[in-house]
Structures are given as structure tokens and as C-alpha cells.
GROMACS .gro file of C-alpha atoms in nm:
model
  195
    1MET     CA    1  -9.479  -6.049  -3.351
    2THR     CA    2  -9.834  -6.112  -3.388
    3PRO     CA    3  -9.991  -6.191  -3.693
    4ALA     CA    4 -10.216  -5.889  -3.652
    5PHE     CA    5  -9.921  -5.658  -3.593
    6THR     CA    6  -9.737  -5.818  -3.906
    7PHE     CA    7 -10.038  -5.785  -4.122
    8SER     CA    8 -10.088  -5.380  -4.004
    9ILE     CA    9  -9.734  -5.323  -4.067
   10GLY     CA   10  -9.754  -5.510  -4.414
   11LEU     CA   11 -10.077  -5.273  -4.482
   12LEU     CA   12  -9.918  -4.960  -4.420
   13LEU     CA   13  -9.592  -5.051  -4.612
   14LEU     CA   14  -9.823  -5.151  -4.918
   15ILE     CA   15 -10.023  -4.796  -4.856
   16LEU     CA   16  -9.705  -4.618  -4.837
   17PHE     CA   17  -9.582  -4.786  -5.154
   18GLY     CA   18  -9.883  -4.640  -5.306
   19TRP     CA   19  -9.818  -4.302  -5.201
   20TYR     CA   20  -9.448  -4.329  -5.297
   21PHE     CA   21  -9.585  -4.445  -5.685
   22ALA     CA   22  -9.841  -4.181  -5.681
   23THR     CA   23  -9.669  -3.880  -5.590
   24ASP     CA   24  -9.463  -3.652  -5.857
   25TYR     CA   25  -9.302  -3.436  -5.647
   26GLY     CA   26  -8.905  -3.455  -5.596
   27LEU     CA   27  -8.859  -3.392  -5.246
   28ARG     CA   28  -9.177  -3.577  -5.115
   29LYS     CA   29  -9.093  -3.879  -5.359
   30ARG     CA   30  -8.736  -3.888  -5.166
   31LEU     CA   31  -8.868  -3.856  -4.802
   32LEU     CA   32  -9.128  -4.161  -4.885
   33ALA     CA   33  -8.845  -4.356  -5.042
   34THR     CA   34  -8.623  -4.286  -4.724
   35LEU     CA   35  -8.921  -4.351  -4.480
   36LEU     CA   36  -9.003  -4.699  -4.680
   37MET     CA   37  -8.643  -4.799  -4.644
   38VAL     CA   38  -8.636  -4.744  -4.298
   39LEU     CA   39  -8.959  -4.917  -4.229
   40LEU     CA   40  -8.840  -5.208  -4.436
   41VAL     CA   41  -8.510  -5.261  -4.256
   42ALA     CA   42  -8.684  -5.214  -3.913
   43PHE     CA   43  -8.958  -5.467  -3.973
   44SER     CA   44  -8.694  -5.705  -4.108
   45ILE     CA   45  -8.471  -5.667  -3.820
   46ALA     CA   46  -8.777  -5.704  -3.601
   47THR     CA   47  -8.876  -6.024  -3.788
   48ILE     CA   48  -8.566  -6.211  -3.734
   49TRP     CA   49  -8.440  -6.080  -3.387
   50PRO     CA   50  -8.280  -6.248  -3.152
   51PRO     CA   51  -8.134  -6.442  -3.437
   52GLU     CA   52  -8.011  -6.721  -3.245
   53LYS     CA   53  -8.424  -6.823  -3.171
   54LYS     CA   54  -8.527  -6.734  -3.534
   55ILE     CA   55  -8.253  -6.892  -3.752
   56SER     CA   56  -8.219  -7.248  -3.767
   57LEU     CA   57  -7.836  -7.292  -3.818
   58GLY     CA   58  -7.740  -7.603  -4.028
   59LEU     CA   59  -7.481  -7.891  -4.017
   60ASP     CA   60  -7.224  -7.653  -4.148
   61ILE     CA   61  -7.240  -7.367  -3.914
   62LYS     CA   62  -7.399  -7.561  -3.582
   63GLY     CA   63  -7.237  -7.886  -3.592
   64GLY     CA   64  -7.369  -8.232  -3.581
   65THR     CA   65  -7.334  -8.527  -3.749
   66SER     CA   66  -7.415  -8.724  -4.065
   67PHE     CA   67  -7.485  -9.084  -4.162
   68LEU     CA   68  -7.523  -9.277  -4.457
   69ILE     CA   69  -7.707  -9.589  -4.386
   70LYS     CA   70  -7.707  -9.870  -4.672
   71LEU     CA   71  -8.005 -10.098  -4.670
   72GLN     CA   72  -7.956 -10.466  -4.689
   73GLN     CA   73  -8.127 -10.655  -4.972
   74THR     CA   74  -8.295 -10.965  -4.816
   75ASP     CA   75  -8.487 -11.194  -5.043
   76LYS     CA   76  -8.681 -10.921  -5.193
   77PRO     CA   77  -8.553 -10.653  -5.407
   78ILE     CA   78  -8.545 -10.268  -5.269
   79THR     CA   79  -8.833 -10.102  -5.398
   80THR     CA   80  -8.918  -9.728  -5.366
   81ALA     CA   81  -9.208  -9.774  -5.149
   82MET     CA   82  -8.947  -9.985  -4.916
   83LEU     CA   83  -8.709  -9.729  -4.898
   84ASP     CA   84  -9.008  -9.447  -4.820
   85GLN     CA   85  -9.092  -9.664  -4.524
   86ALA     CA   86  -8.711  -9.702  -4.418
   87VAL     CA   87  -8.714  -9.307  -4.425
   88GLU     CA   88  -9.037  -9.293  -4.231
   89VAL     CA   89  -8.875  -9.537  -3.956
   90ILE     CA   90  -8.563  -9.352  -3.918
   91ARG     CA   91  -8.737  -9.040  -3.898
   92LYS     CA   92  -8.927  -9.149  -3.602
   93ARG     CA   93  -8.593  -9.280  -3.430
   94VAL     CA   94  -8.456  -8.916  -3.535
   95ASP     CA   95  -8.709  -8.763  -3.369
   96TYR     CA   96  -8.629  -8.913  -3.016
   97PHE     CA   97  -8.279  -8.708  -3.007
   98GLY     CA   98  -8.489  -8.390  -3.029
   99GLY     CA   99  -8.205  -8.169  -3.214
  100GLY     CA  100  -8.271  -7.916  -3.478
  101GLU     CA  101  -8.457  -8.006  -3.794
  102PRO     CA  102  -8.297  -8.312  -3.919
  103ILE     CA  103  -8.227  -8.388  -4.312
  104ILE     CA  104  -8.367  -8.729  -4.415
  105SER     CA  105  -8.348  -8.795  -4.770
  106PRO     CA  106  -8.296  -9.137  -5.008
  107VAL     CA  107  -7.969  -9.141  -5.191
  108GLY     CA  108  -7.977  -9.364  -5.479
  109ALA     CA  109  -8.169  -9.681  -5.473
  110ASP     CA  110  -8.047  -9.829  -5.132
  111ARG     CA  111  -7.919  -9.561  -4.921
  112ILE     CA  112  -8.039  -9.314  -4.656
  113LEU     CA  113  -7.884  -8.996  -4.569
  114VAL     CA  114  -7.951  -8.894  -4.214
  115GLN     CA  115  -7.776  -8.539  -4.091
  116ILE     CA  116  -7.871  -8.420  -3.743
  117PRO     CA  117  -7.777  -8.085  -3.674
  118GLY     CA  118  -7.664  -7.945  -3.320
  119LEU     CA  119  -7.594  -8.321  -3.197
  120ASP     CA  120  -7.395  -8.362  -2.901
  121THR     CA  121  -7.074  -8.534  -2.925
  122ALA     CA  122  -7.190  -8.769  -2.633
  123LYS     CA  123  -7.496  -8.844  -2.801
  124ILE     CA  124  -7.323  -8.959  -3.175
  125GLN     CA  125  -7.284  -9.337  -3.048
  126GLU     CA  126  -7.608  -9.327  -2.897
  127ALA     CA  127  -7.748  -9.209  -3.258
  128ARG     CA  128  -7.545  -9.461  -3.459
  129ASP     CA  129  -7.675  -9.744  -3.234
  130GLN     CA  130  -8.026  -9.632  -3.252
  131LEU     CA  131  -8.019  -9.581  -3.600
  132SER     CA  132  -7.836  -9.936  -3.670
  133ARG     CA  133  -8.099 -10.097  -3.492
  134VAL     CA  134  -8.275 -10.378  -3.694
  135ALA     CA  135  -8.645 -10.347  -3.648
  136LYS     CA  136  -8.784 -10.726  -3.653
  137LEU     CA  137  -9.154 -10.820  -3.613
  138GLU     CA  138  -9.274 -11.159  -3.538
  139PHE     CA  139  -9.631 -11.309  -3.560
  140ARG     CA  140  -9.657 -11.641  -3.399
  141LEU     CA  141  -9.955 -11.858  -3.368
  142VAL     CA  142 -10.077 -11.866  -3.003
  143TYR     CA  143 -10.280 -12.171  -2.876
  144PRO     CA  144 -10.629 -12.053  -2.865
  145ASP     CA  145 -10.724 -12.115  -2.475
  146SER     CA  146 -10.653 -11.832  -2.188
  147GLY     CA  147 -10.379 -12.030  -2.051
  148GLU     CA  148 -10.529 -12.362  -1.915
  149ARG     CA  149 -10.338 -12.564  -2.123
  150LEU     CA  150 -10.015 -12.429  -2.009
  151GLN     CA  151 -10.144 -12.449  -1.649
  152ALA     CA  152 -10.228 -12.826  -1.729
  153ILE     CA  153  -9.882 -12.911  -1.891
  154ASP     CA  154  -9.695 -12.774  -1.541
  155LYS     CA  155  -9.884 -12.949  -1.357
  156GLY     CA  156  -9.813 -13.276  -1.589
  157THR     CA  157 -10.176 -13.349  -1.668
  158ASP     CA  158 -10.130 -13.216  -2.035
  159VAL     CA  159  -9.841 -13.234  -2.310
  160ILE     CA  160  -9.738 -12.998  -2.553
  161PRO     CA  161  -9.892 -13.071  -2.905
  162PRO     CA  162  -9.599 -13.159  -3.134
  163GLU     CA  163  -9.684 -12.831  -3.387
  164TYR     CA  164  -9.655 -12.607  -3.053
  165ARG     CA  165  -9.353 -12.502  -2.796
  166ILE     CA  166  -9.382 -12.317  -2.491
  167GLU     CA  167  -9.201 -11.964  -2.511
  168THR     CA  168  -9.114 -11.729  -2.224
  169TYR     CA  169  -9.109 -11.345  -2.248
  170ASN     CA  170  -9.001 -11.062  -2.058
  171LEU     CA  171  -9.252 -10.808  -2.089
  172ARG     CA  172  -9.103 -10.435  -1.988
  173SER     CA  173  -9.344 -10.143  -1.868
  174GLU     CA  174  -9.288  -9.811  -1.940
  175GLY     CA  175  -9.151  -9.568  -1.725
  176SER     CA  176  -8.875  -9.405  -1.576
  177ASP     CA  177  -8.501  -9.609  -1.545
  178GLU     CA  178  -8.539  -9.596  -1.177
  179GLU     CA  179  -8.883  -9.771  -1.176
  180GLU     CA  180  -8.746 -10.017  -1.416
  181LYS     CA  181  -8.460 -10.114  -1.179
  182SER     CA  182  -8.656 -10.117  -0.882
  183LYS     CA  183  -8.939 -10.342  -1.022
  184PRO     CA  184  -8.870 -10.664  -1.169
  185HIS     CA  185  -8.964 -10.757  -1.512
  186GLN     CA  186  -9.270 -10.946  -1.560
  187GLU     CA  187  -9.277 -11.277  -1.716
  188ARG     CA  188  -9.509 -11.446  -1.970
  189ARG     CA  189  -9.551 -11.785  -2.135
  190ALA     CA  190  -9.725 -11.895  -2.415
  191VAL     CA  191  -9.770 -12.204  -2.600
  192THR     CA  192  -9.698 -12.095  -2.946
  193GLY     CA  193  -9.691 -12.269  -3.303
  194ASN     CA  194  -9.398 -12.332  -3.516
  195ARG     CA  195  -9.548 -12.255  -3.827
   0.00000   0.00000   0.00000
């Protein structure tokens, strides 16, 4: 239903309610009450029809899975800001599965409850792996040149400074799985610091 149609029906019902309360006659009042009830029931049914598309079923009816994730404490104690940040990271990971409306909420001081309705049994292990994956971000100091020093080291005309080392990274380009299998991964090398 369009918003204009919904507004028009609501306005009609409001006028009928006003007419109903302004009427003193018994027969007219009963007829208006019957008409109002029929219109309200018809409007309610039209609003939720078809039910399988309009009503989102939860975990108890539609099925799915539920995970309870416990945050592991490192050298810093877990704060509410850290817990909120973890909830947002998990929300982004759960959006990958595209199921219904997942419920992701903190439980206690160090746990997060994740409920994904409508998750196929074949995807449960994939969801478990996706949620238990540890996110790690490292910052490294890169030698401040555009690769000349690395080329000189490869030729044997220069040496690696003592506080640096050579690291090799595999870069993946985004695309389909078929493209990934057909193309070799690019390799990138850099001189990075140990600091």
C-alpha cells in the first residue's frame, strides 16, 4: 500500500469515528459501529498481507542459530566502549550472511549474544568461523623510499639497516572466485622496521 492510500483510509476512519460519536440514534450508531469494525479489520488484513513477506519471523519460529561470544581480556581490561566496538564489528560480519534481522547484544561485561534467524544449517559452520575470526591490525614503519633500497639490496650493492628487515606480502585483488583461481597473487616486498 502506498502512503497516500494509507493516509486516505486513516482519514476516512477518523471521520467515521467522529460521526459515530456525534450520532445519538440507535440504528445509525449500530450501522456506523459495524462499518467501522469491518473497515478496521479489512485495513488490518491488507496491511499484513501476504504475511510471509510482511511479518519477520524470529529465531523461535523460523529457526536459525545462536552464538554466545566471550571476549578475551588481553593486557587491558574490557570496557563498555570496547564491548560496543566489538558489537559493531560482529554486526558487520553478520551482515555478510544477509539473513533476517539478527539480534546482536552485549550480555554482561564480556560476552556478546548473536542470534541469526533463518540461517541455513549448511552456513552455520561458516558463520561460526566468520565470528570467531580474530581481527588483527599491525602498523609497521616502512623504509622511506620508493623501493630503490630494496632493489639495491637485491643487486647486492646495499645492505639492510640493522633496525629493518625485508618482508614479503601476498596481495589479493577483489573479484570472483574464478578470477582468484586464474590469476596468481601479486607479491609485494618492503623494508620494514622492527620498532
